[in-house]
mmCIF file of N, CA and C and ligand atoms in Angstrom:
data_model
loop_
_atom_site.group_PDB
_atom_site.id
_atom_site.type_symbol
_atom_site.label_atom_id
_atom_site.label_comp_id
_atom_site.label_asym_id
_atom_site.label_seq_id
_atom_site.Cartn_x
_atom_site.Cartn_y
_atom_site.Cartn_z
ATOM 1 N N MET B 1 -3.285 3.630 -50.693
ATOM 2 C CA MET B 1 -3.567 4.260 -49.397
ATOM 3 C C MET B 1 -2.959 5.664 -49.377
ATOM 4 N N ALA B 2 -3.800 6.666 -49.195
ATOM 5 C CA ALA B 2 -3.296 8.033 -49.137
ATOM 6 C C ALA B 2 -3.032 8.401 -47.683
ATOM 7 N N CYS B 3 -1.799 8.692 -47.392
ATOM 8 C CA CYS B 3 -1.436 9.097 -46.027
ATOM 9 C C CYS B 3 -0.643 10.392 -46.132
ATOM 10 N N LEU B 4 -1.145 11.446 -45.494
ATOM 11 C CA LEU B 4 -0.493 12.749 -45.561
ATOM 12 C C LEU B 4 0.965 12.671 -45.112
ATOM 13 N N PHE B 5 1.210 11.991 -43.999
ATOM 14 C CA PHE B 5 2.584 11.992 -43.481
ATOM 15 C C PHE B 5 3.500 11.119 -44.334
ATOM 16 N N CYS B 6 2.995 10.024 -44.901
ATOM 17 C CA CYS B 6 3.812 9.274 -45.874
ATOM 18 C C CYS B 6 4.172 10.185 -47.044
ATOM 19 N N ASN B 7 3.234 10.985 -47.490
ATOM 20 C CA ASN B 7 3.508 11.886 -48.619
ATOM 21 C C ASN B 7 4.558 12.928 -48.255
ATOM 22 N N ILE B 8 4.488 13.478 -47.045
ATOM 23 C CA ILE B 8 5.496 14.454 -46.609
ATOM 24 C C ILE B 8 6.866 13.771 -46.533
ATOM 25 N N ILE B 9 6.898 12.580 -45.950
ATOM 26 C CA ILE B 9 8.160 11.846 -45.797
ATOM 27 C C ILE B 9 8.783 11.547 -47.157
ATOM 28 N N GLN B 10 7.927 11.255 -48.133
ATOM 29 C CA GLN B 10 8.409 10.906 -49.479
ATOM 30 C C GLN B 10 8.594 12.129 -50.375
ATOM 31 N N GLY B 11 8.386 13.311 -49.818
ATOM 32 C CA GLY B 11 8.605 14.544 -50.583
ATOM 33 C C GLY B 11 7.502 14.859 -51.572
ATOM 34 N N LYS B 12 6.363 14.173 -51.446
ATOM 35 C CA LYS B 12 5.249 14.399 -52.375
ATOM 36 C C LYS B 12 4.334 15.521 -51.897
ATOM 37 N N SER B 13 4.396 15.839 -50.619
ATOM 38 C CA SER B 13 3.667 16.975 -50.044
ATOM 39 C C SER B 13 4.676 17.841 -49.313
ATOM 40 N N PRO B 14 4.423 19.156 -49.243
ATOM 41 C CA PRO B 14 5.403 20.030 -48.602
ATOM 42 C C PRO B 14 5.489 19.807 -47.097
ATOM 43 N N GLY B 15 6.685 19.987 -46.585
ATOM 44 C CA GLY B 15 6.906 19.883 -45.154
ATOM 45 C C GLY B 15 8.233 20.548 -44.819
ATOM 46 N N ARG B 16 8.312 21.107 -43.627
ATOM 47 C CA ARG B 16 9.556 21.772 -43.197
ATOM 48 C C ARG B 16 10.380 20.766 -42.395
ATOM 49 N N LYS B 17 11.272 20.071 -43.101
ATOM 50 C CA LYS B 17 12.047 18.983 -42.498
ATOM 51 C C LYS B 17 13.016 19.498 -41.443
ATOM 52 N N VAL B 18 13.055 18.763 -40.342
ATOM 53 C CA VAL B 18 13.961 19.072 -39.232
ATOM 54 C C VAL B 18 15.043 17.999 -39.114
ATOM 55 N N HIS B 19 14.666 16.770 -39.431
ATOM 56 C CA HIS B 19 15.596 15.639 -39.257
ATOM 57 C C HIS B 19 15.151 14.508 -40.181
ATOM 58 N N GLU B 20 16.154 13.802 -40.726
ATOM 59 C CA GLU B 20 15.858 12.587 -41.493
ATOM 60 C C GLU B 20 16.989 11.600 -41.303
ATOM 61 N N ASP B 21 16.627 10.339 -41.110
ATOM 62 C CA ASP B 21 17.619 9.258 -41.141
ATOM 63 C C ASP B 21 16.936 8.043 -41.759
ATOM 64 N N ASP B 22 17.570 6.888 -41.672
ATOM 65 C CA ASP B 22 17.020 5.701 -42.343
ATOM 66 C C ASP B 22 15.631 5.323 -41.835
ATOM 67 N N LEU B 23 15.390 5.599 -40.565
ATOM 68 C CA LEU B 23 14.169 5.114 -39.920
ATOM 69 C C LEU B 23 13.137 6.185 -39.619
ATOM 70 N N ALA B 24 13.607 7.420 -39.475
ATOM 71 C CA ALA B 24 12.745 8.479 -38.932
ATOM 72 C C ALA B 24 12.777 9.736 -39.786
ATOM 73 N N TYR B 25 11.696 10.501 -39.657
ATOM 74 C CA TYR B 25 11.574 11.771 -40.374
ATOM 75 C C TYR B 25 10.849 12.720 -39.432
ATOM 76 N N ALA B 26 11.376 13.927 -39.271
ATOM 77 C CA ALA B 26 10.760 14.910 -38.379
ATOM 78 C C ALA B 26 10.563 16.219 -39.127
ATOM 79 N N PHE B 27 9.429 16.880 -38.850
ATOM 80 C CA PHE B 27 9.116 18.130 -39.535
ATOM 81 C C PHE B 27 8.293 19.025 -38.617
ATOM 82 N N GLU B 28 8.289 20.304 -38.967
ATOM 83 C CA GLU B 28 7.565 21.292 -38.155
ATOM 84 C C GLU B 28 6.056 21.068 -38.288
ATOM 85 N N ASP B 29 5.343 21.137 -37.144
ATOM 86 C CA ASP B 29 3.884 21.074 -37.183
ATOM 87 C C ASP B 29 3.354 22.332 -37.870
ATOM 88 N N ILE B 30 2.364 22.156 -38.729
ATOM 89 C CA ILE B 30 1.832 23.277 -39.505
ATOM 90 C C ILE B 30 1.023 24.245 -38.636
ATOM 91 N N HIS B 31 0.530 23.785 -37.496
ATOM 92 C CA HIS B 31 -0.205 24.630 -36.545
ATOM 93 C C HIS B 31 0.465 24.514 -35.171
ATOM 94 N N PRO B 32 1.617 25.142 -35.008
ATOM 95 C CA PRO B 32 2.392 24.929 -33.781
ATOM 96 C C PRO B 32 1.658 25.389 -32.525
ATOM 97 N N GLN B 33 1.716 24.548 -31.507
ATOM 98 C CA GLN B 33 1.092 24.838 -30.217
ATOM 99 C C GLN B 33 2.110 25.332 -29.186
ATOM 100 N N ALA B 34 3.334 25.491 -29.601
ATOM 101 C CA ALA B 34 4.414 25.963 -28.733
ATOM 102 C C ALA B 34 5.519 26.473 -29.655
ATOM 103 N N PRO B 35 6.457 27.266 -29.129
ATOM 104 C CA PRO B 35 7.544 27.772 -29.975
ATOM 105 C C PRO B 35 8.286 26.648 -30.702
ATOM 106 N N THR B 36 8.480 25.527 -30.030
ATOM 107 C CA THR B 36 8.955 24.316 -30.709
ATOM 108 C C THR B 36 7.806 23.324 -30.754
ATOM 109 N N HIS B 37 7.411 22.943 -31.944
ATOM 110 C CA HIS B 37 6.371 21.898 -32.103
ATOM 111 C C HIS B 37 6.734 21.124 -33.363
ATOM 112 N N ILE B 38 7.340 19.980 -33.126
ATOM 113 C CA ILE B 38 7.881 19.154 -34.203
ATOM 114 C C ILE B 38 7.227 17.780 -34.133
ATOM 115 N N LEU B 39 6.947 17.219 -35.282
ATOM 116 C CA LEU B 39 6.362 15.881 -35.367
ATOM 117 C C LEU B 39 7.455 14.903 -35.775
ATOM 118 N N VAL B 40 7.667 13.893 -34.958
ATOM 119 C CA VAL B 40 8.713 12.887 -35.206
ATOM 120 C C VAL B 40 8.009 11.584 -35.591
ATOM 121 N N CYS B 41 8.261 11.134 -36.818
ATOM 122 C CA CYS B 41 7.530 9.989 -37.383
ATOM 123 C C CYS B 41 8.482 8.864 -37.767
ATOM 124 N N PRO B 42 7.992 7.635 -37.717
ATOM 125 C CA PRO B 42 8.722 6.568 -38.402
ATOM 126 C C PRO B 42 8.485 6.698 -39.904
ATOM 127 N N LYS B 43 9.474 6.374 -40.709
ATOM 128 C CA LYS B 43 9.240 6.362 -42.154
ATOM 129 C C LYS B 43 8.234 5.260 -42.521
ATOM 130 N N LYS B 44 8.298 4.186 -41.764
ATOM 131 C CA LYS B 44 7.349 3.086 -41.967
ATOM 132 C C LYS B 44 5.946 3.539 -41.572
ATOM 133 N N HIS B 45 4.967 3.245 -42.391
ATOM 134 C CA HIS B 45 3.588 3.606 -42.047
ATOM 135 C C HIS B 45 3.042 2.670 -40.979
ATOM 136 N N ILE B 46 2.753 3.234 -39.820
ATOM 137 C CA ILE B 46 2.044 2.532 -38.743
ATOM 138 C C ILE B 46 0.927 3.491 -38.344
ATOM 139 N N ALA B 47 -0.315 3.020 -38.303
ATOM 140 C CA ALA B 47 -1.442 3.933 -38.125
ATOM 141 C C ALA B 47 -1.466 4.575 -36.744
ATOM 142 N N SER B 48 -1.262 3.783 -35.710
ATOM 143 C CA SER B 48 -1.316 4.335 -34.353
ATOM 144 C C SER B 48 -0.583 3.404 -33.400
ATOM 145 N N LEU B 49 -0.478 3.825 -32.151
ATOM 146 C CA LEU B 49 0.169 2.958 -31.163
ATOM 147 C C LEU B 49 -0.574 1.631 -31.020
ATOM 148 N N ASN B 50 -1.856 1.639 -31.338
ATOM 149 C CA ASN B 50 -2.609 0.386 -31.267
ATOM 150 C C ASN B 50 -2.124 -0.645 -32.276
ATOM 151 N N ASP B 51 -1.358 -0.198 -33.249
ATOM 152 C CA ASP B 51 -0.940 -1.080 -34.347
ATOM 153 C C ASP B 51 0.524 -1.495 -34.273
ATOM 154 N N ILE B 52 1.237 -1.097 -33.229
ATOM 155 C CA ILE B 52 2.649 -1.469 -33.154
ATOM 156 C C ILE B 52 2.783 -2.967 -32.878
ATOM 157 N N GLN B 53 3.877 -3.519 -33.408
ATOM 158 C CA GLN B 53 4.169 -4.941 -33.255
ATOM 159 C C GLN B 53 5.481 -5.088 -32.480
ATOM 160 N N PRO B 54 5.749 -6.269 -31.941
ATOM 161 C CA PRO B 54 7.013 -6.465 -31.230
ATOM 162 C C PRO B 54 8.227 -6.059 -32.064
ATOM 163 N N ASP B 55 8.174 -6.275 -33.360
ATOM 164 C CA ASP B 55 9.299 -5.908 -34.236
ATOM 165 C C ASP B 55 9.542 -4.401 -34.284
ATOM 166 N N ASP B 56 8.571 -3.610 -33.851
ATOM 167 C CA ASP B 56 8.693 -2.154 -33.926
ATOM 168 C C ASP B 56 9.360 -1.551 -32.686
ATOM 169 N N THR B 57 9.714 -2.375 -31.726
ATOM 170 C CA THR B 57 10.211 -1.858 -30.451
ATOM 171 C C THR B 57 11.461 -0.990 -30.630
ATOM 172 N N GLU B 58 12.415 -1.454 -31.421
ATOM 173 C CA GLU B 58 13.646 -0.684 -31.633
ATOM 174 C C GLU B 58 13.346 0.612 -32.384
ATOM 175 N N LEU B 59 12.465 0.535 -33.345
ATOM 176 C CA LEU B 59 12.075 1.722 -34.113
ATOM 177 C C LEU B 59 11.470 2.786 -33.196
ATOM 178 N N LEU B 60 10.604 2.375 -32.298
ATOM 179 C CA LEU B 60 9.964 3.342 -31.401
ATOM 180 C C LEU B 60 10.983 3.956 -30.456
ATOM 181 N N GLY B 61 11.911 3.153 -29.985
ATOM 182 C CA GLY B 61 12.983 3.699 -29.151
ATOM 183 C C GLY B 61 13.808 4.713 -29.917
ATOM 184 N N HIS B 62 14.029 4.435 -31.184
ATOM 185 C CA HIS B 62 14.792 5.364 -32.024
ATOM 186 C C HIS B 62 14.086 6.715 -32.130
ATOM 187 N N LEU B 63 12.765 6.692 -32.222
ATOM 188 C CA LEU B 63 12.028 7.967 -32.317
ATOM 189 C C LEU B 63 12.292 8.841 -31.080
ATOM 190 N N PHE B 64 12.397 8.205 -29.925
ATOM 191 C CA PHE B 64 12.692 8.973 -28.707
ATOM 192 C C PHE B 64 14.127 9.511 -28.737
ATOM 193 N N GLN B 65 15.046 8.745 -29.318
ATOM 194 C CA GLN B 65 16.413 9.257 -29.474
ATOM 195 C C GLN B 65 16.422 10.501 -30.369
ATOM 196 N N VAL B 66 15.582 10.482 -31.404
ATOM 197 C CA VAL B 66 15.493 11.643 -32.300
ATOM 198 C C VAL B 66 14.910 12.841 -31.531
ATOM 199 N N CYS B 67 13.893 12.587 -30.714
ATOM 200 C CA CYS B 67 13.325 13.676 -29.902
ATOM 201 C C CYS B 67 14.406 14.299 -29.009
ATOM 202 N N LYS B 68 15.187 13.458 -28.372
ATOM 203 C CA LYS B 68 16.248 13.954 -27.481
ATOM 204 C C LYS B 68 17.235 14.828 -28.255
ATOM 205 N N LYS B 69 17.643 14.368 -29.417
ATOM 206 C CA LYS B 69 18.595 15.111 -30.245
ATOM 207 C C LYS B 69 18.026 16.472 -30.659
ATOM 208 N N ILE B 70 16.791 16.486 -31.117
ATOM 209 C CA ILE B 70 16.196 17.750 -31.558
ATOM 210 C C ILE B 70 16.012 18.687 -30.369
ATOM 211 N N ALA B 71 15.611 18.146 -29.231
ATOM 212 C CA ALA B 71 15.435 18.981 -28.037
ATOM 213 C C ALA B 71 16.755 19.645 -27.653
ATOM 214 N N GLN B 72 17.838 18.901 -27.747
ATOM 215 C CA GLN B 72 19.147 19.483 -27.450
ATOM 216 C C GLN B 72 19.473 20.575 -28.458
ATOM 217 N N GLU B 73 19.237 20.305 -29.732
ATOM 218 C CA GLU B 73 19.544 21.288 -30.783
ATOM 219 C C GLU B 73 18.722 22.561 -30.612
ATOM 220 N N ARG B 74 17.477 22.422 -30.158
ATOM 221 C CA ARG B 74 16.577 23.580 -30.037
ATOM 222 C C ARG B 74 16.718 24.299 -28.694
ATOM 223 N N GLY B 75 17.582 23.777 -27.822
ATOM 224 C CA GLY B 75 17.817 24.434 -26.544
ATOM 225 C C GLY B 75 16.694 24.258 -25.540
ATOM 226 N N ILE B 76 15.886 23.221 -25.704
ATOM 227 C CA ILE B 76 14.785 23.012 -24.760
ATOM 228 C C ILE B 76 15.026 21.808 -23.848
ATOM 229 N N ALA B 77 16.156 21.140 -24.040
ATOM 230 C CA ALA B 77 16.426 19.948 -23.221
ATOM 231 C C ALA B 77 16.523 20.327 -21.745
ATOM 232 N N GLY B 78 17.208 21.415 -21.456
ATOM 233 C CA GLY B 78 17.369 21.844 -20.069
ATOM 234 C C GLY B 78 16.081 22.384 -19.475
ATOM 235 N N PRO B 79 15.481 23.384 -20.109
ATOM 236 C CA PRO B 79 14.233 23.951 -19.573
ATOM 237 C C PRO B 79 13.108 22.935 -19.484
ATOM 238 N N GLY B 80 13.019 22.044 -20.455
ATOM 239 C CA GLY B 80 12.003 20.998 -20.416
ATOM 240 C C GLY B 80 11.128 20.998 -21.647
ATOM 241 N N TYR B 81 10.642 19.834 -21.946
ATOM 242 C CA TYR B 81 9.802 19.661 -23.135
ATOM 243 C C TYR B 81 8.867 18.484 -22.911
ATOM 244 N N ARG B 82 7.937 18.317 -23.835
ATOM 245 C CA ARG B 82 6.955 17.237 -23.730
ATOM 246 C C ARG B 82 6.937 16.450 -25.028
ATOM 247 N N VAL B 83 6.786 15.127 -24.888
ATOM 248 C CA VAL B 83 6.629 14.234 -26.044
ATOM 249 C C VAL B 83 5.320 13.480 -25.850
ATOM 250 N N VAL B 84 4.420 13.619 -26.816
ATOM 251 C CA VAL B 84 3.123 12.956 -26.701
ATOM 252 C C VAL B 84 2.734 12.285 -28.019
ATOM 253 N N ALA B 85 1.981 11.207 -27.889
ATOM 254 C CA ALA B 85 1.421 10.519 -29.060
ATOM 255 C C ALA B 85 -0.076 10.360 -28.825
ATOM 256 N N ASN B 86 -0.866 11.151 -29.513
ATOM 257 C CA ASN B 86 -2.322 11.003 -29.423
ATOM 258 C C ASN B 86 -2.719 9.720 -30.142
ATOM 259 N N THR B 87 -3.611 8.968 -29.523
ATOM 260 C CA THR B 87 -3.994 7.681 -30.096
ATOM 261 C C THR B 87 -5.507 7.577 -30.203
ATOM 262 N N ASN B 88 -5.943 7.561 -31.434
ATOM 263 C CA ASN B 88 -7.364 7.474 -31.805
ATOM 264 C C ASN B 88 -8.122 8.770 -31.479
ATOM 265 N N ARG B 89 -9.349 8.815 -31.968
ATOM 266 C CA ARG B 89 -10.098 10.071 -31.991
ATOM 267 C C ARG B 89 -10.319 10.680 -30.619
ATOM 268 N N GLY B 90 -10.558 9.818 -29.628
ATOM 269 C CA GLY B 90 -10.841 10.332 -28.289
ATOM 270 C C GLY B 90 -9.679 11.094 -27.690
ATOM 271 N N ALA B 91 -8.490 10.837 -28.195
ATOM 272 C CA ALA B 91 -7.297 11.542 -27.717
ATOM 273 C C ALA B 91 -6.874 12.630 -28.688
ATOM 274 N N GLY B 92 -7.630 12.802 -29.762
ATOM 275 C CA GLY B 92 -7.339 13.880 -30.693
ATOM 276 C C GLY B 92 -6.470 13.511 -31.871
ATOM 277 N N GLN B 93 -6.257 12.213 -32.095
ATOM 278 C CA GLN B 93 -5.438 11.841 -33.259
ATOM 279 C C GLN B 93 -6.192 12.160 -34.545
ATOM 280 N N SER B 94 -5.586 12.973 -35.383
ATOM 281 C CA SER B 94 -6.229 13.383 -36.633
ATOM 282 C C SER B 94 -5.497 12.862 -37.863
ATOM 283 N N VAL B 95 -4.255 12.429 -37.705
ATOM 284 C CA VAL B 95 -3.493 11.855 -38.822
ATOM 285 C C VAL B 95 -3.075 10.444 -38.414
ATOM 286 N N CYS B 96 -3.503 9.463 -39.195
ATOM 287 C CA CYS B 96 -3.298 8.064 -38.816
ATOM 288 C C CYS B 96 -1.971 7.528 -39.345
ATOM 289 N N HIS B 97 -0.899 8.154 -38.895
ATOM 290 C CA HIS B 97 0.480 7.687 -39.109
ATOM 291 C C HIS B 97 1.187 8.094 -37.820
ATOM 292 N N ILE B 98 1.665 7.130 -37.065
ATOM 293 C CA ILE B 98 2.231 7.435 -35.736
ATOM 294 C C ILE B 98 3.173 8.621 -35.793
ATOM 295 N N HIS B 99 3.013 9.520 -34.835
ATOM 296 C CA HIS B 99 3.921 10.668 -34.728
ATOM 297 C C HIS B 99 4.024 11.065 -33.275
ATOM 298 N N LEU B 100 5.222 11.406 -32.879
ATOM 299 C CA LEU B 100 5.444 11.971 -31.555
ATOM 300 C C LEU B 100 5.444 13.485 -31.698
ATOM 301 N N HIS B 101 4.597 14.154 -30.917
ATOM 302 C CA HIS B 101 4.648 15.618 -30.852
ATOM 303 C C HIS B 101 5.760 15.990 -29.883
ATOM 304 N N LEU B 102 6.712 16.774 -30.333
ATOM 305 C CA LEU B 102 7.773 17.303 -29.476
ATOM 306 C C LEU B 102 7.459 18.785 -29.274
ATOM 307 N N LEU B 103 7.108 19.125 -28.033
ATOM 308 C CA LEU B 103 6.654 20.481 -27.705
ATOM 309 C C LEU B 103 7.550 21.108 -26.658
ATOM 310 N N GLY B 104 7.894 22.354 -26.848
ATOM 311 C CA GLY B 104 8.696 23.041 -25.844
ATOM 312 C C GLY B 104 8.862 24.498 -26.197
ATOM 313 N N GLY B 105 9.611 25.206 -25.335
ATOM 314 C CA GLY B 105 9.862 26.619 -25.583
ATOM 315 C C GLY B 105 8.932 27.532 -24.823
ATOM 316 N N ARG B 106 8.030 26.966 -24.058
ATOM 317 C CA ARG B 106 7.152 27.734 -23.160
ATOM 318 C C ARG B 106 6.772 26.827 -22.002
ATOM 319 N N PRO B 107 6.273 27.394 -20.895
ATOM 320 C CA PRO B 107 5.802 26.521 -19.814
ATOM 321 C C PRO B 107 4.626 25.673 -20.300
ATOM 322 N N LEU B 108 4.638 24.406 -19.980
ATOM 323 C CA LEU B 108 3.579 23.488 -20.416
ATOM 324 C C LEU B 108 2.767 23.062 -19.199
ATOM 325 N N GLN B 109 1.467 23.201 -19.301
ATOM 326 C CA GLN B 109 0.585 22.874 -18.176
ATOM 327 C C GLN B 109 0.286 21.373 -18.141
ATOM 328 N N TRP B 110 -0.093 20.908 -16.951
ATOM 329 C CA TRP B 110 -0.486 19.527 -16.797
ATOM 330 C C TRP B 110 -1.688 19.462 -15.872
ATOM 331 N N PRO B 111 -2.729 18.681 -16.162
ATOM 332 C CA PRO B 111 -2.848 17.795 -17.315
ATOM 333 C C PRO B 111 -3.236 18.560 -18.579
ATOM 334 N N PRO B 112 -2.910 18.002 -19.754
ATOM 335 C CA PRO B 112 -3.368 18.606 -21.001
ATOM 336 C C PRO B 112 -4.883 18.431 -21.113
ATOM 337 N N GLY B 113 -5.508 19.190 -21.973
ATOM 338 C CA GLY B 113 -6.962 19.151 -22.106
ATOM 339 C C GLY B 113 -7.459 17.866 -22.733
HETATM 340 P P1 AMP V 201 -2.656 14.497 -34.159
HETATM 341 O O1 AMP V 201 -3.876 15.361 -34.008
HETATM 342 O O2 AMP V 201 -2.051 14.030 -32.901
HETATM 343 O O3 AMP V 201 -2.923 13.387 -35.148
HETATM 344 O O4 AMP V 201 -1.560 15.441 -34.797
HETATM 345 C C1 AMP V 201 -1.558 15.783 -36.154
HETATM 346 C C2 AMP V 201 -0.765 17.036 -36.273
HETATM 347 O O5 AMP V 201 -0.421 17.187 -37.630
HETATM 348 C C3 AMP V 201 -1.505 18.292 -35.841
HETATM 349 O O6 AMP V 201 -0.792 18.922 -34.790
HETATM 350 C C4 AMP V 201 -1.536 19.124 -37.114
HETATM 351 O O7 AMP V 201 -1.355 20.508 -36.868
HETATM 352 C C5 AMP V 201 -0.388 18.550 -37.912
HETATM 353 N N1 AMP V 201 -0.501 18.675 -39.346
HETATM 354 C C6 AMP V 201 -1.596 18.458 -40.117
HETATM 355 N N2 AMP V 201 -1.296 18.640 -41.409
HETATM 356 C C7 AMP V 201 0.020 18.967 -41.455
HETATM 357 C C8 AMP V 201 0.915 19.280 -42.517
HETATM 358 N N3 AMP V 201 0.538 19.288 -43.795
HETATM 359 N N4 AMP V 201 2.203 19.587 -42.205
HETATM 360 C C9 AMP V 201 2.602 19.588 -40.907
HETATM 361 N N5 AMP V 201 1.804 19.294 -39.872
HETATM 362 C C10 AMP V 201 0.521 18.991 -40.139
HETATM 363 ZN ZN1 ZN V 202 1.694 7.007 -43.482
#
């Protein structure tokens, strides 16, 4: 199974790493939509939110802890930031390995397109 984000996590494809721990890997989005645009992924391959299992609950919570940490480091925790997970094509998911988009550093409009 060829998965771009598994390859980035495993160092087989280039990526600008922001954070790594036992469970999670975060890197800069290659086409940033905001001054801060980081993708926070589980190291474990899960295709989308539709595929999460009860055993993944702690892992998913951990991803949000990583988002909080990076937001603090990037100075966007106070001003505000957005965390989103596009799920399936209708929502714009283009890479089938769960990732949280962490966006900030500019005013963010709502609702998104
Ligand atoms: P999504 O459309 O929600 O699946 O998000 C996929 C994201 O991955 C997009 O924002 C892309 O810009 C980003 N992306 C695609 N290829 C790469 C890559 N090689 N390195 C970093 N980010 C990428
Ligand atoms: Zn993967």
